[in-house]
Tab-separated table of C-alpha atoms in Angstrom:
chain	number	residue	atom	x	y	z
A	1	LEU	CA	120.521	84.436	113.068
A	2	ARG	CA	118.779	86.528	115.628
A	3	ALA	CA	115.450	87.777	114.445
A	4	PRO	CA	114.697	91.394	115.324
A	5	GLY	CA	112.768	92.289	118.444
A	6	VAL	CA	111.309	95.663	119.240
A	7	ARG	CA	110.684	96.503	122.856
A	8	GLY	CA	107.022	97.297	123.378
A	9	GLY	CA	105.053	99.198	125.959
A	10	GLY	CA	102.165	98.111	128.100
A	11	CYS	CA	99.254	98.652	125.717
A	12	PRO	CA	97.481	95.842	123.842
A	13	ARG	CA	98.223	95.368	120.174
A	14	PHE	CA	95.973	96.359	117.274
A	15	GLY	CA	93.385	93.602	117.597
A	16	ARG	CA	92.524	94.262	121.236
A	17	TRP	CA	91.340	97.766	120.448
A	18	MET	CA	90.293	97.798	116.831
A	19	CYS	CA	86.996	96.181	117.776
A	20	THR	CA	86.110	99.403	119.619
A	21	GLY	CA	87.010	101.569	116.653
A	22	VAL	CA	90.466	102.434	117.962
A	23	PHE	CA	93.817	101.193	116.684
A	24	CYS	CA	96.355	100.696	119.420
A	25	SER	CA	99.929	99.479	119.276
A	26	GLY	CA	102.681	99.400	121.849
A	27	GLY	CA	101.167	102.034	124.103
A	28	SER	CA	99.958	104.467	121.441
A	29	GLY	CA	96.242	104.647	120.723
A	30	VAL	CA	95.108	105.878	117.318
A	31	SER	CA	91.517	106.629	116.421
A	32	LEU	CA	89.999	105.111	113.331
A	33	GLY	CA	89.699	108.664	112.052
A	34	GLY	CA	93.415	109.154	112.534
A	35	ALA	CA	94.129	105.982	110.603
A	36	ALA	CA	91.819	107.193	107.852
A	37	ASP	CA	93.769	110.459	107.639
A	38	TRP	CA	97.031	108.534	107.202
A	39	VAL	CA	95.496	106.465	104.430
A	40	ARG	CA	94.029	109.471	102.625
A	41	CYS	CA	97.351	111.295	102.670
A	42	SER	CA	99.470	108.312	101.710
A	43	PHE	CA	97.351	107.297	98.724
A	44	ALA	CA	96.513	110.750	97.352
A	45	THR	CA	97.888	110.168	93.860
A	46	ASP	CA	97.546	113.672	92.432
A	47	VAL	CA	98.968	115.314	95.536
A	48	ASN	CA	101.882	112.897	95.754
A	49	LYS	CA	102.829	113.543	92.146
A	50	THR	CA	103.073	117.292	92.615
A	51	CYS	CA	103.989	118.072	96.229
A	52	ARG	CA	107.509	118.681	97.537
A	53	LYS	CA	107.461	115.823	100.054
A	54	PRO	CA	105.356	113.057	98.503
A	55	PHE	CA	104.519	109.626	99.836
A	56	ALA	CA	105.593	106.533	97.894
A	57	TYR	CA	102.237	105.779	96.260
A	58	PRO	CA	101.840	105.307	93.328
A	59	ALA	CA	105.551	105.423	92.472
A	60	ALA	CA	106.546	102.308	94.395
A	61	ASP	CA	103.419	100.306	93.574
A	62	ALA	CA	103.265	101.118	89.858
A	63	PHE	CA	107.022	101.036	89.248
A	64	ALA	CA	107.349	99.237	85.890
A	65	THR	CA	110.390	96.995	85.647
A	66	GLY	CA	109.177	94.872	82.731
A	67	SER	CA	109.536	91.628	84.642
A	68	HIS	CA	107.163	88.664	84.871
A	69	THR	CA	105.283	87.961	88.107
A	70	ASP	CA	107.712	85.111	88.865
A	71	GLU	CA	110.797	87.061	87.824
A	72	LEU	CA	113.053	89.462	89.725
A	73	ASN	CA	115.126	91.630	87.435
A	74	ASP	CA	117.582	94.271	88.582
A	75	GLY	CA	114.830	96.888	88.663
A	76	ASP	CA	112.805	94.741	91.042
A	77	LEU	CA	115.790	94.372	93.359
A	78	LEU	CA	116.162	98.153	93.499
A	79	ALA	CA	112.434	98.875	93.886
A	80	PRO	CA	112.640	99.226	97.720
A	81	THR	CA	114.392	102.528	97.030
A	82	LEU	CA	110.935	104.011	96.424
A	83	LEU	CA	109.894	102.839	99.895
A	84	ASN	CA	112.883	104.453	101.585
A	85	ALA	CA	114.741	101.155	101.902
A	86	ALA	CA	117.329	101.485	99.155
A	87	PRO	CA	119.723	98.519	98.997
A	88	LYS	CA	123.355	99.521	99.225
A	89	ILE	CA	125.728	98.309	96.540
A	90	ALA	CA	126.821	95.251	98.546
A	91	ALA	CA	123.175	94.367	99.210
A	92	PHE	CA	122.350	94.691	95.518
A	93	TYR	CA	125.086	92.199	94.637
A	94	ALA	CA	123.864	89.884	97.402
A	95	LEU	CA	120.311	90.035	96.062
A	96	GLN	CA	121.566	89.251	92.579
A	97	SER	CA	123.344	86.187	93.959
A	98	ALA	CA	120.087	85.005	95.574
A	99	ARG	CA	117.906	85.790	92.561
A	100	GLU	CA	117.516	82.196	91.393
A	101	GLN	CA	116.419	80.998	94.837
A	102	LEU	CA	113.984	83.869	95.266
A	103	GLU	CA	112.448	83.286	91.853
A	104	ALA	CA	112.019	79.605	92.704
A	105	GLY	CA	110.104	80.742	95.791
A	106	LEU	CA	107.873	82.931	93.658
A	107	ARG	CA	107.154	80.053	91.277
A	108	ALA	CA	106.169	77.946	94.292
A	109	THR	CA	103.754	80.661	95.442
A	110	PRO	CA	100.730	81.145	93.161
A	111	THR	CA	100.217	84.664	91.840
A	112	GLY	CA	96.812	84.812	93.498
A	113	ALA	CA	98.003	83.537	96.865
A	114	THR	CA	96.566	85.386	99.847
A	115	LEU	CA	97.753	85.613	103.416
A	116	GLY	CA	94.321	84.638	104.693
A	117	VAL	CA	94.179	81.405	102.714
A	118	ALA	CA	97.752	80.521	103.656
A	119	VAL	CA	96.879	80.805	107.338
A	120	LYS	CA	93.645	78.859	106.883
A	121	ASP	CA	95.157	75.961	104.942
A	122	SER	CA	98.332	75.860	107.074
A	123	SER	CA	100.620	76.595	104.117
A	124	LEU	CA	101.985	79.835	105.565
A	125	ALA	CA	105.189	78.391	107.034
A	126	ARG	CA	105.996	76.443	103.870
A	127	ARG	CA	105.416	79.427	101.617
A	128	MET	CA	107.423	81.794	103.821
A	129	GLN	CA	110.256	79.291	103.927
A	130	ALA	CA	110.365	79.327	100.131
A	131	LEU	CA	110.448	83.124	99.980
A	132	VAL	CA	112.395	84.384	103.004
A	133	GLY	CA	114.241	81.228	104.066
A	134	VAL	CA	117.260	82.502	102.184
A	135	LEU	CA	117.916	84.837	105.125
A	136	ASP	CA	118.470	81.830	107.398
A	137	GLU	CA	120.320	79.693	104.894
A	138	ARG	CA	123.044	82.039	103.717
A	139	LYS	CA	124.734	85.346	104.414
A	140	LEU	CA	123.326	88.141	102.282
A	141	GLN	CA	125.399	91.185	103.074
A	142	GLY	CA	123.235	94.188	103.835
A	143	VAL	CA	119.955	92.340	103.188
A	144	LYS	CA	117.430	91.924	105.966
A	145	LEU	CA	113.747	91.140	106.155
A	146	THR	CA	112.679	94.732	105.511
A	147	THR	CA	114.384	94.932	102.128
A	148	LEU	CA	113.306	91.454	101.112
A	149	THR	CA	109.621	91.899	101.948
A	150	LYS	CA	109.502	95.194	100.070
A	151	ILE	CA	110.784	93.357	96.989
A	152	LEU	CA	108.489	90.359	97.348
A	153	HIS	CA	105.338	92.308	98.241
A	154	ARG	CA	105.288	93.823	94.753
A	155	LYS	CA	105.123	90.307	93.287
A	156	ARG	CA	102.646	88.832	95.777
A	157	PRO	CA	100.781	91.864	97.189
A	158	ASP	CA	97.943	89.870	98.749
A	159	PHE	CA	100.254	87.393	100.447
A	160	MET	CA	103.465	89.120	101.561
A	161	PRO	CA	103.185	91.797	104.259
A	162	LEU	CA	105.813	94.529	104.440
A	163	HIS	CA	108.191	94.611	107.382
A	164	ASP	CA	110.175	97.316	109.098
A	165	LYS	CA	110.917	98.353	112.676
A	166	PHE	CA	107.683	100.320	112.917
A	167	VAL	CA	105.512	97.364	111.924
A	168	ALA	CA	107.485	95.220	114.353
A	169	ALA	CA	106.740	97.677	117.172
A	170	CYS	CA	103.050	96.854	116.786
A	171	TYR	CA	103.525	93.139	117.415
A	172	VAL	CA	106.678	92.563	119.484
A	173	GLY	CA	106.550	93.631	123.112
A	174	THR	CA	107.406	92.751	126.680
A	175	THR	CA	103.933	91.984	128.062
A	176	GLU	CA	101.528	89.110	127.557
A	177	LEU	CA	99.264	91.416	125.552
A	178	PHE	CA	101.662	91.314	122.604
A	179	PRO	CA	101.534	88.254	120.322
A	180	MET	CA	105.334	88.124	120.122
A	181	HIS	CA	108.319	88.666	122.377
A	182	SER	CA	112.009	88.912	121.561
A	183	GLU	CA	113.730	85.526	121.260
A	184	LYS	CA	117.475	85.245	120.871
A	185	ASP	CA	117.743	82.288	118.497
A	186	ARG	CA	114.523	82.530	116.513
A	187	THR	CA	114.961	82.176	112.767
A	188	TRP	CA	113.824	84.828	110.334
A	189	VAL	CA	111.249	82.452	108.870
A	190	ARG	CA	109.753	81.637	112.272
A	191	TYR	CA	109.714	85.320	113.231
A	192	TRP	CA	107.953	86.310	110.015
A	193	VAL	CA	105.458	83.454	110.105
A	194	LEU	CA	104.384	84.468	113.602
A	195	MET	CA	104.075	88.140	112.717
A	196	ALA	CA	102.314	87.503	109.412
A	197	ALA	CA	99.783	85.291	111.208
A	198	ALA	CA	99.176	88.028	113.782
A	199	ILE	CA	98.699	90.582	111.008
A	200	GLU	CA	96.243	88.283	109.250
A	201	SER	CA	94.299	87.821	112.484
A	202	ASP	CA	93.905	91.562	112.932
A	203	LEU	CA	92.823	92.032	109.321
A	204	ARG	CA	90.339	89.170	109.526
A	205	THR	CA	88.800	89.957	112.905
A	206	GLN	CA	88.481	93.649	112.078
A	207	ALA	CA	87.435	93.221	108.472
A	208	GLU	CA	84.862	96.021	108.470
A	209	GLU	CA	87.352	98.642	109.629
A	210	TRP	CA	89.987	97.573	107.127
A	211	ALA	CA	87.426	97.506	104.327
A	212	ARG	CA	86.567	101.130	105.105
A	213	LEU	CA	90.227	102.098	105.056
A	214	GLY	CA	90.728	100.160	101.829
A	215	LYS	CA	88.007	102.162	100.108
A	216	LEU	CA	89.780	105.355	101.070
A	217	ALA	CA	93.011	104.093	99.525
A	218	GLY	CA	91.373	102.975	96.290
A	219	GLY	CA	90.230	99.680	94.885
A	220	ASP	CA	93.553	98.854	93.256
A	221	VAL	CA	95.529	99.047	96.507
A	222	ALA	CA	96.247	95.750	98.271
A	223	LYS	CA	94.904	95.410	101.800
A	224	LEU	CA	98.390	94.600	103.085
A	225	ARG	CA	99.689	97.845	101.605
A	226	VAL	CA	96.974	99.791	103.418
A	227	PHE	CA	97.813	97.916	106.585
A	228	ASP	CA	101.469	98.855	106.204
A	229	VAL	CA	100.658	102.563	106.102
A	230	VAL	CA	98.637	102.355	109.312
A	231	ALA	CA	101.131	100.121	111.127
A	232	TRP	CA	104.066	102.277	110.016
A	233	ASN	CA	102.511	105.402	111.451
A	234	ALA	CA	101.306	103.696	114.631
A	235	GLY	CA	104.642	101.996	115.234
A	236	LYS	CA	106.482	105.248	114.681
A	237	LYS	CA	104.497	106.770	117.531
A	238	VAL	CA	105.282	103.797	119.767
A	239	ILE	CA	109.024	104.075	119.244
A	240	ALA	CA	108.954	107.845	119.768
A	241	GLN	CA	107.121	107.403	123.075
A	242	GLU	CA	109.588	104.781	124.261
A	243	ARG	CA	112.491	107.085	123.493
A	244	ARG	CA	110.886	109.861	125.507
A	245	ARG	CA	110.426	107.465	128.428
A	246	GLY	CA	114.100	106.530	128.149
């Protein structure tokens, strides 16, 4: 399968600029203050529960399906709906058919697993193979990495980043300043291992900035969830700029 690639601009990725207090991805610079505004808005619980156009927190994060941490029931498979990635009917059936394999991957990944430790002890590739390898091994109609990571993140919030085209825009580009470039025959596991490692590097090397953003979100919010909000907004700007450039 061809892993997704998002054409990037000429600007360095997050890590190159975060050390100066500025987030930058794919040609779109974002101040730390701008990132803080995104986080405040996205994790404003009381506002989200009452406004006409709320963000997904806390609905998606606190969605109670009654399942165990190593279990994926039907509610878990439909949970991406609350993150604007609702599986279609065919995808729901496909996810049901892969449930046993996905649950085996969860059992092989400790509940307290973290992305940082997985990178440090070189277990990242093995753990990602257990969780997202199903995308390379069989045809799951209508299921791609975005849907799958939004399901698995809820079970392993400190280990599994969330993927979508906006996050990808922050890490996949056409210049040497991006950690990844499009590759025709790259597997989904290889693609996600590379991107997850790049995400971990940015979180680790800019720990102070992310800690500040995490405090704004609230102590119960996983760092990878905070990261997703910032990357989603930054990547959205990148793609919009590329469209304007034609």
